Coordinates of C-alpha atoms and ligand atoms in Angstrom, one line a residue:
X1 CA -7.5 15.3 13.9
X2 CA -9.5 12.0 15.0
X3 CA -11.7 12.8 17.9
X4 CA -10.4 11.8 21.2
X5 CA -12.0 9.1 23.3
X6 CA -12.2 10.0 27.1
X7 CA -9.9 6.9 27.9
X8 CA -7.2 8.6 25.9
X9 CA -6.4 11.2 28.7
X10 CA -5.8 8.3 31.3
X11 CA -2.4 7.6 32.5
X12 CA -0.8 4.3 31.5
X13 CA -0.6 1.7 34.5
X14 CA 2.8 1.0 35.8
X15 CA 3.9 -2.5 34.3
X16 CA 6.1 -4.9 36.3
X17 CA 6.4 -7.7 33.9
X18 CA 5.6 -8.6 30.3
X19 CA 5.5 -12.1 28.9
X20 CA 4.6 -13.5 25.6
X21 CA 2.8 -17.1 25.6
X22 CA 2.2 -18.9 22.5
X23 CA -0.9 -21.3 22.8
X24 CA -2.3 -23.8 20.4
X25 CA -5.6 -25.4 20.7
X26 CA -7.1 -27.8 18.5
X27 CA -10.5 -27.1 16.6
X28 CA -13.7 -29.2 17.0
X29 CA -13.9 -28.7 13.1
X30 CA -11.2 -27.8 10.7
X31 CA -12.0 -24.3 9.6
X32 CA -12.3 -24.2 5.7
X33 CA -12.0 -20.8 3.8
X34 CA -11.3 -20.1 0.3
X35 CA -7.6 -19.2 1.2
X36 CA -6.8 -21.8 3.9
X37 CA -7.9 -24.5 6.0
X38 CA -6.9 -24.0 9.8
X39 CA -7.0 -27.3 12.0
X40 CA -5.8 -25.5 15.3
X41 CA -5.8 -22.1 16.7
X42 CA -2.4 -20.7 17.3
X43 CA -2.3 -17.3 19.5
X44 CA 0.5 -15.3 20.6
X45 CA -0.8 -14.0 24.1
X46 CA 0.6 -10.9 25.8
X47 CA 0.7 -11.0 29.7
X48 CA 1.0 -7.9 31.4
X49 CA 1.4 -7.7 35.1
X50 CA 1.0 -4.6 37.2
X51 CA 1.0 -5.0 41.1
X52 CA -1.6 -7.7 42.2
X53 CA -3.1 -7.5 38.8
X54 CA -2.4 -9.6 35.7
X55 CA -4.2 -8.6 32.2
X56 CA -3.8 -10.5 28.9
X57 CA -4.0 -9.4 25.4
X58 CA -4.6 -11.8 22.5
X59 CA -3.0 -11.2 19.0
X60 CA -5.4 -12.2 16.4
X61 CA -2.5 -13.2 13.7
X62 CA -2.3 -16.4 12.6
X63 CA 1.0 -18.3 12.3
X64 CA 0.6 -17.9 8.4
X65 CA 0.2 -15.0 6.3
X66 CA -2.9 -16.5 4.4
X67 CA -5.7 -14.3 5.9
X68 CA -3.6 -11.1 6.6
X69 CA 0.1 -10.1 6.1
X70 CA 0.7 -10.1 9.8
X71 CA 1.9 -13.5 11.5
X72 CA 2.4 -14.4 15.0
X73 CA 6.2 -13.9 14.4
X74 CA 5.9 -10.4 12.7
X75 CA 3.7 -9.5 15.7
X76 CA 6.3 -10.8 18.3
X77 CA 8.8 -8.7 16.4
X78 CA 6.9 -5.4 16.0
X79 CA 5.6 -5.4 19.8
X80 CA 9.0 -6.3 21.1
X81 CA 11.2 -4.2 19.1
X82 CA 8.8 -1.3 18.0
X83 CA 5.8 -1.0 20.5
X84 CA 6.9 -1.9 24.0
X85 CA 9.8 0.7 24.0
X86 CA 7.0 3.4 23.3
X87 CA 4.9 2.2 26.3
X88 CA 7.5 3.0 28.4
X89 CA 7.9 6.6 27.2
X90 CA 4.3 7.2 27.0
X91 CA 2.2 9.0 30.0
X92 CA -1.2 8.5 28.7
X93 CA -3.1 6.2 26.2
X94 CA -3.4 8.9 24.1
X95 CA 0.2 9.6 23.7
X96 CA 0.9 5.8 23.3
X97 CA -1.6 5.7 20.3
X98 CA -0.1 8.9 18.9
X99 CA 3.4 7.1 19.1
X100 CA 2.1 3.8 17.7
X101 CA 1.1 5.8 14.4
X102 CA 4.8 6.2 13.5
X103 CA 4.7 2.5 13.1
X104 CA 2.8 1.9 9.5
X105 CA 0.4 -1.1 9.6
X106 CA 0.8 -4.0 11.8
X107 CA -2.6 -3.4 13.3
X108 CA -2.7 -6.8 15.0
X109 CA 0.3 -6.2 16.9
X110 CA -0.7 -2.7 17.9
X111 CA -4.0 -4.1 19.2
X112 CA -2.5 -6.7 21.3
X113 CA -0.6 -4.3 23.3
X114 CA -3.6 -1.4 23.3
X115 CA -6.0 -4.1 24.4
X116 CA -4.0 -5.7 27.2
X117 CA -3.3 -2.2 28.6
X118 CA -6.8 -1.1 28.4
X119 CA -8.0 -4.3 30.1
X120 CA -5.4 -3.8 32.9
X121 CA -6.8 -0.2 33.5
X122 CA -10.3 -1.8 33.8
X123 CA -9.0 -4.2 36.3
X124 CA -7.2 -1.5 38.2
X125 CA -10.3 0.5 38.3
X126 CA -12.3 -2.6 39.2
X127 CA -14.8 -2.1 36.4
X128 CA -15.7 -4.1 33.5
X129 CA -14.2 -3.4 30.3
X130 CA -17.5 -2.1 28.6
X131 CA -18.1 0.3 31.6
X132 CA -14.6 1.9 31.1
X133 CA -15.4 2.1 27.3
X134 CA -18.4 4.0 28.4
X135 CA -21.0 1.6 27.3
X136 CA -23.9 0.1 29.5
X137 CA -24.1 -3.6 29.3
X138 CA -26.5 -5.1 26.9
X139 CA -27.0 -8.6 25.7
X140 CA -25.0 -9.3 22.4
X141 CA -26.4 -10.8 19.3
X142 CA -24.8 -14.1 18.1
X143 CA -23.7 -15.2 14.7
X144 CA -21.8 -18.4 13.6
X145 CA -19.4 -18.6 10.7
X146 CA -19.5 -22.1 8.8
X147 CA -16.3 -23.1 7.4
X148 CA -16.3 -25.1 4.1
X149 CA -17.6 -28.4 4.2
X150 CA -16.9 -31.5 2.0
X151 CA -20.4 -32.1 1.0
X152 CA -23.7 -29.8 0.9
X153 CA -25.3 -32.3 3.0
X154 CA -22.7 -31.9 5.6
X155 CA -23.1 -28.0 5.3
X156 CA -26.9 -28.4 5.7
X157 CA -26.2 -30.5 9.2
X158 CA -24.3 -27.5 10.3
X159 CA -26.9 -24.8 9.4
X160 CA -29.4 -26.9 11.0
X161 CA -27.3 -27.2 14.4
X162 CA -27.0 -23.5 14.4
X163 CA -30.6 -22.8 13.6
X164 CA -31.5 -25.0 16.5
X165 CA -29.4 -23.2 18.9
X166 CA -31.1 -19.9 17.7
X167 CA -27.9 -18.3 16.2
X168 CA -29.1 -14.7 15.2
X169 CA -27.5 -15.0 11.6
X170 CA -25.6 -18.0 9.9
X171 CA -22.5 -17.1 7.7
X172 CA -21.3 -19.9 5.3
X173 CA -17.8 -19.5 3.7
X174 CA -17.9 -19.8 -0.3
X175 CA -15.4 -20.4 -3.1
X176 CA -15.4 -21.1 -6.6
X177 CA -17.2 -24.6 -6.9
X178 CA -18.6 -24.3 -3.8
X179 CA -21.0 -21.3 -3.9
X180 CA -24.4 -20.8 -5.8
X181 CA -25.6 -24.3 -5.8
X182 CA -24.5 -24.7 -2.1
X183 CA -26.4 -21.3 -1.1
X184 CA -29.4 -22.5 -2.9
X185 CA -29.7 -25.6 -1.0
X186 CA -29.2 -23.8 2.3
X187 CA -31.8 -21.4 1.5
X188 CA -34.1 -23.9 0.0
X189 CA -34.3 -25.8 3.3
X190 CA -34.0 -22.8 5.7
X191 CA -36.2 -20.1 4.1
X192 CA -36.1 -17.8 6.9
X193 CA -32.6 -17.9 8.4
X194 CA -30.5 -14.7 8.3
X195 CA -28.0 -15.8 5.8
X196 CA -24.7 -14.3 4.4
X197 CA -21.6 -15.6 2.6
X198 CA -17.9 -14.8 3.0
X199 CA -15.6 -15.5 0.0
X200 CA -12.4 -14.3 1.4
X201 CA -11.4 -12.6 -1.5
X202 CA -11.6 -15.5 -3.8
X203 CA -13.3 -14.0 -7.0
X204 CA -12.5 -11.1 -9.6
X205 CA -14.5 -8.9 -11.8
X206 CA -14.6 -11.6 -14.3
X207 CA -16.9 -13.5 -12.1
X208 CA -19.5 -10.6 -11.8
X209 CA -22.3 -12.7 -13.8
X210 CA -21.6 -15.7 -11.6
X211 CA -21.8 -13.7 -8.4
X212 CA -25.2 -11.9 -9.5
X213 CA -26.8 -15.0 -9.2
X214 CA -26.2 -14.8 -5.3
X215 CA -28.8 -12.1 -5.4
X216 CA -31.8 -14.5 -5.9
X217 CA -31.2 -15.8 -2.1
X218 CA -32.1 -13.0 0.0
X219 CA -28.6 -12.8 1.6
X220 CA -27.8 -10.3 4.3
X221 CA -24.7 -9.5 2.6
X222 CA -21.7 -11.2 0.6
X223 CA -18.4 -10.7 2.6
X224 CA -15.1 -9.8 0.9
X225 CA -15.9 -11.4 -2.5
X226 CA -13.0 -9.7 -4.4
X227 CA -9.3 -9.2 -3.6
X228 CA -7.9 -8.7 0.0
X229 CA -6.3 -5.4 -1.0
X230 CA -9.1 -4.1 -3.3
X231 CA -11.6 -1.2 -2.7
X232 CA -12.4 0.2 -6.2
X233 CA -13.3 -3.0 -7.8
X234 CA -15.7 -3.7 -5.1
X235 CA -17.5 -0.3 -5.8
X236 CA -17.8 -1.8 -9.4
X237 CA -19.3 -4.8 -8.3
X238 CA -21.6 -3.3 -5.8
X239 CA -23.1 -1.1 -8.5
X240 CA -24.2 -4.3 -10.2
X241 CA -25.8 -6.2 -7.4
X242 CA -28.6 -5.9 -5.1
X243 CA -27.3 -7.7 -2.2
X244 CA -25.1 -5.3 0.1
X245 CA -21.3 -6.1 0.0
X246 CA -19.3 -6.1 3.4
X247 CA -15.7 -5.5 3.3
X248 CA -13.4 -7.4 5.8
X249 CA -9.8 -7.8 4.6
X250 CA -9.7 -4.4 2.4
X251 CA -10.3 -2.3 5.4
X252 CA -7.1 -1.7 7.7
X253 CA -7.6 1.9 8.9
X254 CA -10.5 4.5 9.4
X255 CA -8.8 6.1 6.2
X256 CA -9.6 2.9 4.4
X257 CA -13.3 2.6 5.7
X258 CA -13.9 6.3 4.6
X259 CA -12.7 5.8 1.3
X260 CA -14.9 2.5 0.9
X261 CA -17.8 4.3 1.9
X262 CA -17.3 7.5 -0.4
X263 CA -16.7 5.1 -3.4
X264 CA -19.8 2.9 -2.4
X265 CA -17.6 -0.3 -2.3
X266 CA -19.8 -1.7 0.5
X267 CA -23.0 -1.0 2.6
X268 CA -21.6 -3.0 5.5
X269 CA -18.1 -3.5 7.4
X270 CA -16.9 -6.0 9.5
X271 CA -14.8 -4.7 12.0
X272 CA -12.3 -6.8 13.4
X273 CA -10.6 -5.0 16.3
X274 CA -7.1 -6.7 15.8
X275 CA -7.3 -6.2 11.9
X276 CA -7.9 -2.3 12.6
X277 CA -5.2 -1.9 15.4
X278 CA -7.4 -2.3 18.7
X279 CA -10.5 -1.3 20.7
X280 CA -10.3 2.7 20.2
X281 CA -9.7 2.6 16.4
X282 CA -12.7 0.2 16.1
X283 CA -14.8 2.4 17.9
X284 CA -13.8 5.3 15.8
X285 CA -14.6 3.2 12.9
X286 CA -18.0 2.4 13.8
X287 CA -18.8 5.9 14.7
X288 CA -17.6 7.0 11.3
X289 CA -19.7 4.1 9.5
X290 CA -22.9 5.0 11.5
X291 CA -22.5 8.7 10.6
X292 CA -22.6 7.5 7.1
X293 CA -25.4 5.2 7.1
X294 CA -23.2 2.1 6.9
X295 CA -24.1 -0.8 9.4
X296 CA -21.2 -2.7 11.1
X297 CA -20.6 -5.6 13.2
X298 CA -17.9 -7.3 14.9
X299 CA -15.7 -10.0 13.0
X300 CA -13.9 -12.8 14.9
X301 CA -10.5 -14.8 14.4
X302 CA -11.5 -17.9 15.8
X303 CA -10.2 -16.4 19.4
X304 CA -9.6 -18.1 22.3
X305 CA -11.9 -17.0 25.5
X306 CA -9.4 -14.0 25.8
X307 CA -10.0 -12.3 22.6
X308 CA -13.7 -13.5 22.5
X309 CA -14.5 -11.9 25.5
X310 CA -12.9 -8.6 24.4
X311 CA -14.9 -8.7 21.3
X312 CA -18.0 -9.1 23.6
X313 CA -17.2 -6.1 25.3
X314 CA -16.6 -4.2 22.2
X315 CA -20.3 -4.9 20.8
X316 CA -21.8 -2.8 23.7
X317 CA -20.6 0.2 21.6
X318 CA -23.9 1.4 20.2
X319 CA -22.7 1.6 16.3
X320 CA -22.5 -2.4 16.5
X321 CA -26.1 -3.0 15.0
X322 CA -25.8 -6.3 13.3
X323 CA -25.0 -9.6 14.5
X324 CA -21.3 -10.5 14.4
X325 CA -19.1 -13.7 14.3
X326 CA -19.3 -14.4 18.0
X327 CA -20.3 -17.8 18.7
X328 CA -20.0 -20.4 21.6
X329 CA -16.8 -21.6 22.6
X330 CA -17.8 -25.1 22.0
X331 CA -18.0 -24.3 18.2
X332 CA -14.2 -23.9 18.2
X333 CA -12.9 -26.0 21.2
X334 CA -13.4 -29.1 23.1
X335 CA -11.7 -26.9 26.0
X336 CA -10.6 -23.3 26.1
X337 CA -8.0 -21.6 28.4
X338 CA -10.6 -19.1 29.8
X339 CA -13.8 -19.4 31.8
X340 CA -16.5 -19.0 31.8
X341 CA -17.3 -20.3 28.2
X342 CA -19.2 -18.3 25.7
X343 CA -22.7 -19.7 25.8
X344 CA -26.1 -18.7 23.9
X345 CA -29.3 -18.3 25.9
X346 CA -32.3 -19.5 24.8
X347 CA -33.1 -16.8 22.6
X348 CA -29.6 -16.7 20.7
X349 CA -28.2 -13.8 23.0
X350 CA -24.6 -13.8 24.7
X351 CA -24.4 -12.1 27.9
X352 CA -21.5 -9.9 28.9
X353 CA -19.2 -11.7 31.3
X354 CA -19.1 -9.9 34.8
X355 CA -16.4 -8.7 36.9
X356 CA -13.5 -6.3 36.2
X357 CA -11.7 -6.2 33.1
X358 CA -12.7 -8.9 30.6
X359 CA -14.7 -10.8 33.5
X360 CA -13.0 -14.0 32.6
X361 CA -10.5 -16.1 34.5
X362 CA -7.8 -18.1 32.8
X363 CA -7.3 -21.8 34.0
X364 CA -3.8 -22.4 34.8
X365 CA -3.7 -26.2 33.9
X366 CA -5.3 -25.5 30.6
X367 CA -3.2 -22.9 29.9
X368 CA 0.0 -24.8 30.7
X369 CA -1.5 -28.1 28.6
X370 CA -1.7 -25.6 25.5
X371 CA 1.2 -23.6 25.8
X372 CA 3.8 -24.3 23.1
X373 CA 6.1 -21.4 23.7
X374 CA 7.1 -18.8 26.2
X375 CA 9.2 -15.7 26.4
X376 CA 10.1 -13.4 29.3
X377 CA 10.0 -9.7 27.7
X378 CA 10.9 -7.8 30.6
Ligands
OSB1 O1 -13.0 -14.0 7.1 O2 -14.0 -13.5 8.7 C1 -13.1 -14.1 8.3 C2 -11.6 -16.6 10.7 C3 -10.4 -16.6 10.6 C4 -10.1 -15.5 9.5 C5 -10.9 -15.2 8.9 C6 -12.3 -15.4 9.0 C7 -12.6 -16.0 10.0 C8 -14.0 -16.4 10.5 C9 -14.3 -16.8 11.6 O3 -14.9 -16.1 9.5 C10 -14.9 -15.9 12.5 C11 -14.9 -16.6 14.2 O4 -15.9 -17.2 14.2 O5 -14.4 -16.1 15.0
MG2 MG1 -14.3 -12.2 6.6

């Protein structure tokens, strides 16, 4: 049996009303990866009202199945038809999570519900989310994920801007044809930047000799070089490379993480709370990794201010020892639906928003402006 988090004994708060709200926010820059280029962020939001409190959960699924099999529409279906009925029958958060295990997969849908309820619990207690989770406030390290660019010069400009801002590490997306030479250009100009690459599964073991060239650039890690569903071949590749591999897409559960660690498929894990099914599963996965000498960081899904704040609170957990994909709001959006925006201090750190729950408020006008669909659930 997995160890319980003390929060699992807590009774679930009473819920008066739930709604889905879908928002679509244009990105400042198209976000290019080896699998898809996204020009805007479309997010399914779950709004939960309890007495005078309103809490929000952001589903990290995209409208398409190009990063993960879940989409905003599959999440809507799973939440409405399978997860919310269970909420009504569960007394504690622990009961709820046990019942959720009956639904196979769909971690992004589960995370949306679990996260909204935990944030609601924090608000009802009048405490910050990280406090409810049991972690003292600490400044969070920053990291930026730079999408594919048209030319190496454009990439160098983006890295330069990130270095000026004092990001603690820079991640660049790579794909076949935009890899070794592009990394060489960046390393040549920025000898000291903590640099990593993310391939989003764009290579196969046939590319091993090519990938091994990346060992020359003192990269912190190579994220998900091989297939989104593979663990074993990553172990084969890791044995032949000096640079640590980091898994993202392949790790959907704590069991996946254990398998990857046992097989030596990676030395680092990207924990995206949505992908792995919520805050508590993320905390369990981070603790398992720490026990096994594997470092973890919090991934991102280009979230709005809701999901971004949640990721910041999660990173107060002690096992999150590496800078994650948490960058400034202005890196993604001209304007966001939540206040305050995420900003870096002069040393590149991010402060935890203060106040109950996530410590953010939604601006009703901006929320209205970017809403493309609404559904009253009950
Ligand atoms: O692979 O980590 C990824 C964004 C969308 C889908 C997949 C990924 C990403 C990012 C951006 O790299 C992370 C962020 O800045 O939120
Ligand atoms: Mg990734």
